[in-house]
mmCIF file of N, CA and C in Angstrom:
data_model
loop_
_atom_site.group_PDB
_atom_site.id
_atom_site.type_symbol
_atom_site.label_atom_id
_atom_site.label_comp_id
_atom_site.label_asym_id
_atom_site.label_seq_id
_atom_site.Cartn_x
_atom_site.Cartn_y
_atom_site.Cartn_z
ATOM 1 N N MET A 1049 -58.551 -61.097 33.493
ATOM 2 C CA MET A 1049 -57.998 -60.740 34.773
ATOM 3 C C MET A 1049 -58.476 -59.341 35.147
ATOM 4 N N THR A 1050 -58.935 -59.171 36.346
ATOM 5 C CA THR A 1050 -59.370 -57.874 36.840
ATOM 6 C C THR A 1050 -58.304 -57.334 37.786
ATOM 7 N N LEU A 1051 -57.899 -56.100 37.538
ATOM 8 C CA LEU A 1051 -56.897 -55.469 38.387
ATOM 9 C C LEU A 1051 -57.482 -55.123 39.750
ATOM 10 N N SER A 1052 -56.674 -55.242 40.781
ATOM 11 C CA SER A 1052 -57.090 -54.791 42.108
ATOM 12 C C SER A 1052 -57.127 -53.262 42.073
ATOM 13 N N PRO A 1053 -57.796 -52.627 43.033
ATOM 14 C CA PRO A 1053 -57.813 -51.156 43.053
ATOM 15 C C PRO A 1053 -56.405 -50.550 43.059
ATOM 16 N N LYS A 1054 -55.487 -51.153 43.786
ATOM 17 C CA LYS A 1054 -54.117 -50.645 43.836
ATOM 18 C C LYS A 1054 -53.436 -50.802 42.473
ATOM 19 N N GLU A 1055 -53.598 -51.981 41.840
ATOM 20 C CA GLU A 1055 -53.010 -52.225 40.522
ATOM 21 C C GLU A 1055 -53.604 -51.280 39.477
ATOM 22 N N ARG A 1056 -54.921 -51.059 39.582
ATOM 23 C CA ARG A 1056 -55.606 -50.159 38.650
ATOM 24 C C ARG A 1056 -55.047 -48.747 38.787
ATOM 25 N N ALA A 1057 -54.919 -48.258 40.013
ATOM 26 C CA ALA A 1057 -54.401 -46.911 40.239
ATOM 27 C C ALA A 1057 -52.977 -46.781 39.699
ATOM 28 N N GLU A 1058 -52.166 -47.790 39.921
ATOM 29 C CA GLU A 1058 -50.786 -47.775 39.426
ATOM 30 C C GLU A 1058 -50.766 -47.756 37.900
ATOM 31 N N PHE A 1059 -51.614 -48.590 37.276
ATOM 32 C CA PHE A 1059 -51.672 -48.615 35.819
ATOM 33 C C PHE A 1059 -52.133 -47.265 35.274
ATOM 34 N N VAL A 1060 -53.180 -46.691 35.862
ATOM 35 C CA VAL A 1060 -53.705 -45.407 35.386
ATOM 36 C C VAL A 1060 -52.636 -44.323 35.513
ATOM 37 N N ASN A 1061 -51.900 -44.316 36.610
ATOM 38 C CA ASN A 1061 -50.815 -43.338 36.773
ATOM 39 C C ASN A 1061 -49.758 -43.512 35.685
ATOM 40 N N ASN A 1062 -49.367 -44.738 35.416
ATOM 41 C CA ASN A 1062 -48.342 -45.004 34.403
ATOM 42 C C ASN A 1062 -48.845 -44.698 32.989
ATOM 43 N N TYR A 1063 -50.093 -45.037 32.720
ATOM 44 C CA TYR A 1063 -50.701 -44.741 31.416
ATOM 45 C C TYR A 1063 -50.771 -43.227 31.213
ATOM 46 N N THR A 1064 -51.161 -42.509 32.263
ATOM 47 C CA THR A 1064 -51.211 -41.051 32.190
ATOM 48 C C THR A 1064 -49.821 -40.483 31.914
ATOM 49 N N ARG A 1065 -48.811 -41.044 32.546
ATOM 50 C CA ARG A 1065 -47.434 -40.620 32.309
ATOM 51 C C ARG A 1065 -47.071 -40.840 30.839
ATOM 52 N N ALA A 1066 -47.474 -41.966 30.271
ATOM 53 C CA ALA A 1066 -47.197 -42.244 28.856
ATOM 54 C C ALA A 1066 -47.913 -41.236 27.953
ATOM 55 N N LEU A 1067 -49.167 -40.913 28.273
ATOM 56 C CA LEU A 1067 -49.911 -39.924 27.484
ATOM 57 C C LEU A 1067 -49.209 -38.576 27.501
ATOM 58 N N ILE A 1068 -48.872 -38.112 28.698
ATOM 59 C CA ILE A 1068 -48.238 -36.799 28.834
ATOM 60 C C ILE A 1068 -46.897 -36.780 28.119
ATOM 61 N N SER A 1069 -46.140 -37.862 28.234
ATOM 62 C CA SER A 1069 -44.852 -37.933 27.546
ATOM 63 C C SER A 1069 -45.039 -37.907 26.034
ATOM 64 N N ALA A 1070 -46.031 -38.624 25.536
ATOM 65 C CA ALA A 1070 -46.289 -38.652 24.091
ATOM 66 C C ALA A 1070 -46.727 -37.282 23.592
ATOM 67 N N TRP A 1071 -47.476 -36.554 24.398
ATOM 68 C CA TRP A 1071 -47.964 -35.236 23.997
ATOM 69 C C TRP A 1071 -46.915 -34.141 24.141
ATOM 70 N N SER A 1072 -45.968 -34.333 25.035
ATOM 71 C CA SER A 1072 -45.009 -33.256 25.304
ATOM 72 C C SER A 1072 -43.627 -33.496 24.695
ATOM 73 N N SER A 1073 -43.356 -34.708 24.228
ATOM 74 C CA SER A 1073 -42.030 -35.021 23.697
ATOM 75 C C SER A 1073 -42.146 -35.740 22.355
ATOM 76 N N GLU A 1074 -41.703 -35.070 21.313
ATOM 77 C CA GLU A 1074 -41.712 -35.694 19.988
ATOM 78 C C GLU A 1074 -40.805 -36.920 19.982
ATOM 79 N N GLU A 1075 -39.709 -36.849 20.724
ATOM 80 C CA GLU A 1075 -38.773 -37.976 20.813
ATOM 81 C C GLU A 1075 -39.458 -39.202 21.430
ATOM 82 N N PHE A 1076 -40.199 -39.001 22.536
ATOM 83 C CA PHE A 1076 -40.907 -40.113 23.165
ATOM 84 C C PHE A 1076 -41.982 -40.652 22.225
ATOM 85 N N SER A 1077 -42.682 -39.751 21.557
ATOM 86 C CA SER A 1077 -43.740 -40.158 20.624
ATOM 87 C C SER A 1077 -43.166 -41.035 19.511
ATOM 88 N N GLN A 1078 -41.992 -40.697 19.019
ATOM 89 C CA GLN A 1078 -41.345 -41.506 17.984
ATOM 90 C C GLN A 1078 -40.925 -42.866 18.538
ATOM 91 N N ARG A 1079 -40.384 -42.890 19.757
ATOM 92 C CA ARG A 1079 -40.007 -44.169 20.374
ATOM 93 C C ARG A 1079 -41.243 -45.036 20.579
ATOM 94 N N LEU A 1080 -42.343 -44.402 20.947
ATOM 95 C CA LEU A 1080 -43.594 -45.133 21.143
ATOM 96 C C LEU A 1080 -44.032 -45.816 19.850
ATOM 97 N N ALA A 1081 -43.831 -45.142 18.736
ATOM 98 C CA ALA A 1081 -44.193 -45.719 17.437
ATOM 99 C C ALA A 1081 -43.207 -46.811 17.006
ATOM 100 N N GLN A 1082 -41.924 -46.606 17.284
ATOM 101 C CA GLN A 1082 -40.896 -47.542 16.820
ATOM 102 C C GLN A 1082 -40.692 -48.732 17.755
ATOM 103 N N ASP A 1083 -40.741 -48.500 19.050
ATOM 104 C CA ASP A 1083 -40.522 -49.561 20.034
ATOM 105 C C ASP A 1083 -41.463 -49.343 21.216
ATOM 106 N N PRO A 1084 -42.748 -49.648 21.014
ATOM 107 C CA PRO A 1084 -43.736 -49.340 22.049
ATOM 108 C C PRO A 1084 -43.464 -50.015 23.390
ATOM 109 N N ARG A 1085 -42.960 -51.226 23.372
ATOM 110 C CA ARG A 1085 -42.689 -51.946 24.622
ATOM 111 C C ARG A 1085 -41.678 -51.181 25.481
ATOM 112 N N ALA A 1086 -40.591 -50.705 24.864
ATOM 113 C CA ALA A 1086 -39.553 -49.966 25.594
ATOM 114 C C ALA A 1086 -40.077 -48.606 26.057
ATOM 115 N N ALA A 1087 -40.817 -47.917 25.190
ATOM 116 C CA ALA A 1087 -41.357 -46.606 25.560
ATOM 117 C C ALA A 1087 -42.347 -46.729 26.719
ATOM 118 N N LEU A 1088 -43.205 -47.734 26.668
ATOM 119 C CA LEU A 1088 -44.163 -47.938 27.762
ATOM 120 C C LEU A 1088 -43.438 -48.311 29.051
ATOM 121 N N ALA A 1089 -42.359 -49.084 28.943
ATOM 122 C CA ALA A 1089 -41.572 -49.449 30.123
ATOM 123 C C ALA A 1089 -40.982 -48.199 30.781
ATOM 124 N N GLU A 1090 -40.578 -47.216 29.972
ATOM 125 C CA GLU A 1090 -40.071 -45.949 30.509
ATOM 126 C C GLU A 1090 -41.131 -45.260 31.362
ATOM 127 N N SER A 1091 -42.391 -45.493 31.031
ATOM 128 C CA SER A 1091 -43.503 -44.887 31.763
ATOM 129 C C SER A 1091 -43.967 -45.761 32.923
ATOM 130 N N GLY A 1092 -43.339 -46.909 33.101
ATOM 131 C CA GLY A 1092 -43.695 -47.790 34.204
ATOM 132 C C GLY A 1092 -44.604 -48.940 33.836
ATOM 133 N N ILE A 1093 -44.907 -49.097 32.555
ATOM 134 C CA ILE A 1093 -45.783 -50.187 32.112
ATOM 135 C C ILE A 1093 -44.922 -51.295 31.530
ATOM 136 N N GLU A 1094 -44.679 -52.320 32.327
ATOM 137 C CA GLU A 1094 -43.892 -53.479 31.893
ATOM 138 C C GLU A 1094 -44.848 -54.517 31.303
ATOM 139 N N LEU A 1095 -44.531 -54.990 30.114
ATOM 140 C CA LEU A 1095 -45.377 -55.982 29.439
ATOM 141 C C LEU A 1095 -44.606 -57.287 29.295
ATOM 142 N N PRO A 1096 -45.326 -58.409 29.286
ATOM 143 C CA PRO A 1096 -44.659 -59.699 29.098
ATOM 144 C C PRO A 1096 -43.874 -59.727 27.788
ATOM 145 N N ALA A 1097 -42.729 -60.395 27.799
ATOM 146 C CA ALA A 1097 -41.827 -60.430 26.639
ATOM 147 C C ALA A 1097 -42.487 -61.029 25.400
ATOM 148 N N ASN A 1098 -43.346 -62.001 25.561
ATOM 149 C CA ASN A 1098 -43.940 -62.682 24.408
ATOM 150 C C ASN A 1098 -45.257 -62.049 23.944
ATOM 151 N N SER A 1099 -45.621 -60.909 24.486
ATOM 152 C CA SER A 1099 -46.883 -60.261 24.109
ATOM 153 C C SER A 1099 -46.687 -59.357 22.898
ATOM 154 N N THR A 1100 -47.806 -59.005 22.268
ATOM 155 C CA THR A 1100 -47.785 -58.063 21.156
ATOM 156 C C THR A 1100 -48.378 -56.744 21.641
ATOM 157 N N VAL A 1101 -47.951 -55.656 21.005
ATOM 158 C CA VAL A 1101 -48.390 -54.325 21.416
ATOM 159 C C VAL A 1101 -48.802 -53.530 20.194
ATOM 160 N N ASP A 1102 -49.982 -52.938 20.250
ATOM 161 C CA ASP A 1102 -50.451 -52.013 19.220
ATOM 162 C C ASP A 1102 -50.700 -50.665 19.868
ATOM 163 N N ILE A 1103 -50.199 -49.617 19.231
ATOM 164 C CA ILE A 1103 -50.471 -48.251 19.667
ATOM 165 C C ILE A 1103 -51.490 -47.682 18.691
ATOM 166 N N VAL A 1104 -52.633 -47.278 19.210
ATOM 167 C CA VAL A 1104 -53.715 -46.731 18.393
ATOM 168 C C VAL A 1104 -53.738 -45.224 18.611
ATOM 169 N N ARG A 1105 -53.474 -44.462 17.555
ATOM 170 C CA ARG A 1105 -53.436 -43.000 17.661
ATOM 171 C C ARG A 1105 -54.785 -42.382 17.296
ATOM 172 N N ALA A 1106 -55.552 -43.036 16.413
ATOM 173 C CA ALA A 1106 -56.876 -42.537 16.019
ATOM 174 C C ALA A 1106 -57.913 -43.261 16.874
ATOM 175 N N ILE A 1107 -58.482 -42.555 17.810
ATOM 176 C CA ILE A 1107 -59.430 -43.152 18.750
ATOM 177 C C ILE A 1107 -60.803 -43.244 18.091
ATOM 178 N N PRO A 1108 -61.435 -44.425 18.158
ATOM 179 C CA PRO A 1108 -62.769 -44.575 17.579
ATOM 180 C C PRO A 1108 -63.761 -43.619 18.240
ATOM 181 N N ASP A 1109 -64.785 -43.238 17.484
ATOM 182 C CA ASP A 1109 -65.826 -42.367 18.033
ATOM 183 C C ASP A 1109 -66.680 -43.137 19.019
ATOM 184 N N GLY A 1110 -67.212 -42.423 19.956
ATOM 185 C CA GLY A 1110 -68.093 -43.023 20.951
ATOM 186 C C GLY A 1110 -67.842 -42.381 22.301
ATOM 187 N N PRO A 1111 -68.866 -42.349 23.130
ATOM 188 C CA PRO A 1111 -68.735 -41.647 24.408
ATOM 189 C C PRO A 1111 -67.681 -42.229 25.340
ATOM 190 N N ARG A 1112 -67.445 -43.529 25.303
ATOM 191 C CA ARG A 1112 -66.480 -44.156 26.207
ATOM 192 C C ARG A 1112 -65.161 -44.498 25.540
ATOM 193 N N GLU A 1113 -65.073 -44.393 24.232
ATOM 194 C CA GLU A 1113 -63.926 -44.921 23.492
ATOM 195 C C GLU A 1113 -62.583 -44.333 23.917
ATOM 196 N N GLY A 1114 -62.546 -43.079 24.317
ATOM 197 C CA GLY A 1114 -61.289 -42.480 24.721
ATOM 198 C C GLY A 1114 -61.106 -42.430 26.227
ATOM 199 N N SER A 1115 -61.936 -43.152 26.950
ATOM 200 C CA SER A 1115 -61.897 -43.072 28.410
ATOM 201 C C SER A 1115 -60.802 -43.955 29.006
ATOM 202 N N VAL A 1116 -60.421 -43.608 30.208
ATOM 203 C CA VAL A 1116 -59.436 -44.408 30.935
ATOM 204 C C VAL A 1116 -60.009 -45.788 31.233
ATOM 205 N N ASP A 1117 -61.315 -45.862 31.497
ATOM 206 C CA ASP A 1117 -61.946 -47.157 31.783
ATOM 207 C C ASP A 1117 -61.761 -48.134 30.627
ATOM 208 N N ILE A 1118 -61.906 -47.643 29.401
ATOM 209 C CA ILE A 1118 -61.697 -48.503 28.228
ATOM 210 C C ILE A 1118 -60.251 -48.970 28.181
ATOM 211 N N GLN A 1119 -59.306 -48.059 28.470
ATOM 212 C CA GLN A 1119 -57.901 -48.443 28.440
ATOM 213 C C GLN A 1119 -57.591 -49.483 29.502
ATOM 214 N N VAL A 1120 -58.193 -49.357 30.677
ATOM 215 C CA VAL A 1120 -57.992 -50.366 31.727
ATOM 216 C C VAL A 1120 -58.531 -51.711 31.255
ATOM 217 N N GLU A 1121 -59.713 -51.713 30.641
ATOM 218 C CA GLU A 1121 -60.294 -52.959 30.127
ATOM 219 C C GLU A 1121 -59.383 -53.585 29.060
ATOM 220 N N LEU A 1122 -58.837 -52.755 28.169
ATOM 221 C CA LEU A 1122 -57.934 -53.271 27.132
ATOM 222 C C LEU A 1122 -56.664 -53.854 27.750
ATOM 223 N N TYR A 1123 -56.157 -53.225 28.787
ATOM 224 C CA TYR A 1123 -54.962 -53.720 29.472
ATOM 225 C C TYR A 1123 -55.259 -55.050 30.159
ATOM 226 N N GLU A 1124 -56.398 -55.138 30.842
ATOM 227 C CA GLU A 1124 -56.782 -56.395 31.502
ATOM 228 C C GLU A 1124 -56.938 -57.511 30.471
ATOM 229 N N ARG A 1125 -57.532 -57.196 29.330
ATOM 230 C CA ARG A 1125 -57.689 -58.179 28.257
ATOM 231 C C ARG A 1125 -56.316 -58.632 27.754
ATOM 232 N N GLY A 1126 -55.386 -57.676 27.639
ATOM 233 C CA GLY A 1126 -54.032 -58.008 27.204
ATOM 234 C C GLY A 1126 -53.325 -58.930 28.187
ATOM 235 N N LEU A 1127 -53.572 -58.748 29.472
ATOM 236 C CA LEU A 1127 -52.977 -59.633 30.472
ATOM 237 C C LEU A 1127 -53.480 -61.065 30.308
ATOM 238 N N GLU A 1128 -54.714 -61.195 29.806
ATOM 239 C CA GLU A 1128 -55.301 -62.517 29.596
ATOM 240 C C GLU A 1128 -54.836 -63.159 28.291
ATOM 241 N N ASN A 1129 -54.820 -62.374 27.201
ATOM 242 C CA ASN A 1129 -54.565 -62.986 25.893
ATOM 243 C C ASN A 1129 -53.209 -62.646 25.267
ATOM 244 N N GLY A 1130 -52.427 -61.761 25.906
ATOM 245 C CA GLY A 1130 -51.100 -61.452 25.403
ATOM 246 C C GLY A 1130 -51.049 -60.403 24.306
ATOM 247 N N HIS A 1131 -52.191 -59.805 23.962
ATOM 248 C CA HIS A 1131 -52.214 -58.743 22.949
ATOM 249 C C HIS A 1131 -52.686 -57.453 23.620
ATOM 250 N N PHE A 1132 -51.791 -56.462 23.657
ATOM 251 C CA PHE A 1132 -52.092 -55.199 24.324
ATOM 252 C C PHE A 1132 -52.367 -54.114 23.304
ATOM 253 N N GLU A 1133 -53.429 -53.358 23.544
ATOM 254 C CA GLU A 1133 -53.757 -52.194 22.724
ATOM 255 C C GLU A 1133 -53.726 -50.978 23.639
ATOM 256 N N PHE A 1134 -52.921 -50.005 23.244
ATOM 257 C CA PHE A 1134 -52.848 -48.760 24.004
ATOM 258 C C PHE A 1134 -53.349 -47.631 23.129
ATOM 259 N N ARG A 1135 -54.343 -46.922 23.633
ATOM 260 C CA ARG A 1135 -54.904 -45.796 22.909
ATOM 261 C C ARG A 1135 -54.191 -44.530 23.376
ATOM 262 N N ILE A 1136 -53.353 -44.040 22.504
ATOM 263 C CA ILE A 1136 -52.571 -42.832 22.779
ATOM 264 C C ILE A 1136 -52.915 -41.840 21.665
ATOM 265 N N PRO A 1137 -53.951 -41.032 21.882
ATOM 266 C CA PRO A 1137 -54.356 -40.105 20.819
ATOM 267 C C PRO A 1137 -53.286 -39.054 20.546
ATOM 268 N N GLU A 1138 -53.396 -38.456 19.372
ATOM 269 C CA GLU A 1138 -52.501 -37.349 19.028
ATOM 270 C C GLU A 1138 -52.722 -36.232 20.043
ATOM 271 N N VAL A 1139 -51.848 -35.271 20.035
ATOM 272 C CA VAL A 1139 -51.926 -34.156 20.980
ATOM 273 C C VAL A 1139 -53.301 -33.501 20.867
ATOM 274 N N PRO A 1140 -54.001 -33.345 22.003
ATOM 275 C CA PRO A 1140 -55.315 -32.689 21.958
ATOM 276 C C PRO A 1140 -55.185 -31.264 21.425
ATOM 277 N N GLN A 1141 -56.099 -30.895 20.597
ATOM 278 C CA GLN A 1141 -56.083 -29.548 20.022
ATOM 279 C C GLN A 1141 -56.905 -28.612 20.897
ATOM 280 N N VAL A 1142 -56.335 -27.484 21.191
ATOM 281 C CA VAL A 1142 -57.000 -26.481 22.007
ATOM 282 C C VAL A 1142 -57.532 -25.407 21.074
ATOM 283 N N ASP A 1143 -58.787 -25.012 21.291
ATOM 284 C CA ASP A 1143 -59.384 -23.960 20.480
ATOM 285 C C ASP A 1143 -58.745 -22.629 20.875
ATOM 286 N N THR A 1144 -57.992 -22.068 19.966
ATOM 287 C CA THR A 1144 -57.287 -20.831 20.265
ATOM 288 C C THR A 1144 -57.987 -19.618 19.669
ATOM 289 N N ALA A 1145 -59.259 -19.762 19.341
ATOM 290 C CA ALA A 1145 -60.007 -18.635 18.788
ATOM 291 C C ALA A 1145 -60.041 -17.502 19.808
ATOM 292 N N GLU A 1146 -59.902 -16.289 19.298
ATOM 293 C CA GLU A 1146 -59.907 -15.137 20.185
ATOM 294 C C GLU A 1146 -61.323 -14.822 20.632
ATOM 295 N N LEU A 1147 -61.408 -14.195 21.802
ATOM 296 C CA LEU A 1147 -62.698 -13.739 22.296
ATOM 297 C C LEU A 1147 -63.141 -12.533 21.480
ATOM 298 N N SER A 1148 -64.442 -12.437 21.262
ATOM 299 C CA SER A 1148 -64.969 -11.267 20.556
ATOM 300 C C SER A 1148 -65.028 -10.085 21.517
ATOM 301 N N GLU A 1149 -65.257 -8.896 20.966
ATOM 302 C CA GLU A 1149 -65.382 -7.696 21.807
ATOM 303 C C GLU A 1149 -66.523 -7.846 22.805
ATOM 304 N N SER A 1150 -67.645 -8.438 22.361
ATOM 305 C CA SER A 1150 -68.785 -8.602 23.277
ATOM 306 C C SER A 1150 -68.459 -9.604 24.384
ATOM 307 N N ASP A 1151 -67.664 -10.650 24.064
ATOM 308 C CA ASP A 1151 -67.231 -11.590 25.092
ATOM 309 C C ASP A 1151 -66.399 -10.872 26.147
ATOM 310 N N LEU A 1152 -65.456 -10.060 25.680
ATOM 311 C CA LEU A 1152 -64.585 -9.325 26.597
ATOM 312 C C LEU A 1152 -65.374 -8.334 27.439
ATOM 313 N N GLU A 1153 -66.354 -7.661 26.828
ATOM 314 C CA GLU A 1153 -67.170 -6.705 27.577
ATOM 315 C C GLU A 1153 -67.961 -7.417 28.669
ATOM 316 N N GLY A 1154 -68.469 -8.616 28.354
ATOM 317 C CA GLY A 1154 -69.231 -9.379 29.343
ATOM 318 C C GLY A 1154 -68.377 -9.782 30.527
ATOM 319 N N VAL A 1155 -67.147 -10.190 30.268
ATOM 320 C CA VAL A 1155 -66.235 -10.562 31.339
ATOM 321 C C VAL A 1155 -65.876 -9.339 32.168
ATOM 322 N N ALA A 1156 -65.550 -8.235 31.488
ATOM 323 C CA ALA A 1156 -65.162 -7.007 32.188
ATOM 324 C C ALA A 1156 -66.305 -6.467 33.032
ATOM 325 N N ALA A 1157 -67.546 -6.655 32.584
ATOM 326 C CA ALA A 1157 -68.707 -6.137 33.311
ATOM 327 C C ALA A 1157 -69.164 -7.097 34.403
ATOM 328 N N GLY A 1158 -68.505 -8.217 34.524
ATOM 329 C CA GLY A 1158 -68.906 -9.196 35.540
ATOM 330 C C GLY A 1158 -70.116 -10.004 35.135
ATOM 331 N N ASP A 1159 -70.369 -10.076 33.849
ATOM 332 C CA ASP A 1159 -71.533 -10.786 33.313
ATOM 333 C C ASP A 1159 -71.168 -12.249 33.085
ATOM 334 N N ILE A 1160 -70.832 -12.946 34.174
ATOM 335 C CA ILE A 1160 -70.378 -14.331 34.079
ATOM 336 C C ILE A 1160 -71.463 -15.234 34.643
ATOM 337 N N ASN A 1161 -71.800 -16.256 33.918
ATOM 338 C CA ASN A 1161 -72.782 -17.227 34.393
ATOM 339 C C ASN A 1161 -72.059 -18.328 35.146
ATOM 340 N N CYS A 1162 -72.351 -18.451 36.407
ATOM 341 C CA CYS A 1162 -71.723 -19.475 37.244
ATOM 342 C C CYS A 1162 -72.365 -20.822 36.946
ATOM 343 N N CYS A 1163 -71.564 -21.869 36.865
ATOM 344 C CA CYS A 1163 -72.089 -23.204 36.541
ATOM 345 C C CYS A 1163 -72.258 -24.087 37.767
ATOM 346 N N CYS A 1164 -71.881 -23.604 38.933
ATOM 347 C CA CYS A 1164 -72.023 -24.431 40.123
ATOM 348 C C CYS A 1164 -73.324 -24.105 40.852
ATOM 349 N N CYS A 1165 -73.616 -24.867 41.857
ATOM 350 C CA CYS A 1165 -74.834 -24.594 42.621
ATOM 351 C C CYS A 1165 -74.645 -23.288 43.404
ATOM 352 N N PRO A 1166 -75.709 -22.606 43.762
ATOM 353 C CA PRO A 1166 -75.583 -21.344 44.484
ATOM 354 C C PRO A 1166 -74.831 -21.530 45.791
ATOM 355 N N CYS A 1167 -73.878 -20.677 45.987
ATOM 356 C CA CYS A 1167 -73.118 -20.693 47.224
ATOM 357 C C CYS A 1167 -72.627 -19.270 47.506
ATOM 358 N N CYS A 1168 -71.852 -19.120 48.510
ATOM 359 C CA CYS A 1168 -71.417 -17.777 48.892
ATOM 360 C C CYS A 1168 -70.554 -17.091 47.834
ATOM 361 N N CYS A 1169 -69.839 -17.856 47.004
ATOM 362 C CA CYS A 1169 -68.961 -17.224 46.008
ATOM 363 C C CYS A 1169 -69.707 -16.863 44.731
ATOM 364 N N CYS A 1170 -70.933 -17.326 44.550
ATOM 365 C CA CYS A 1170 -71.647 -17.064 43.293
ATOM 366 C C CYS A 1170 -72.805 -16.095 43.467
ATOM 367 N N THR A 1171 -73.166 -15.790 44.672
ATOM 368 C CA THR A 1171 -74.347 -14.936 44.867
ATOM 369 C C THR A 1171 -73.980 -13.508 45.092
#
C-alpha cells in the first residue's frame, strides 16, 4: 500500500513526534519498549489490533537506513503484511568537544568560511 501525500505527511509528523518523545522522555522510551502499540498511539500512530510491532533501536549502517523514507516504506509494508518495524534510534549524541584557541581566534577575527553561494550577506 502506498500512502497518499496527505497520509505520508501525517505519518511523518506522528513518527517525528514519537522520535522526539523517545529522545526527551525516559518514561516514554520505557513505554515504547514495554508496550510499543500504546506508546505509538500516544504519538498518533494507530496500528491494527492483530499486527505485530518491533522497535529497532540500533539502526543498520547505510546511507538511507536511518532516513524517514525508509521508515515510510517500512510502515507501508506493515500496512500490507501486518508486521510493523519502527526505527527509533537512541538519543543522538552531540559532539561536545571544546573549540581550540585557534578556532576561537578564527571566529573572533571573522575568519569564517561561508558554505552558501555568494550573496549580499557573504561578500
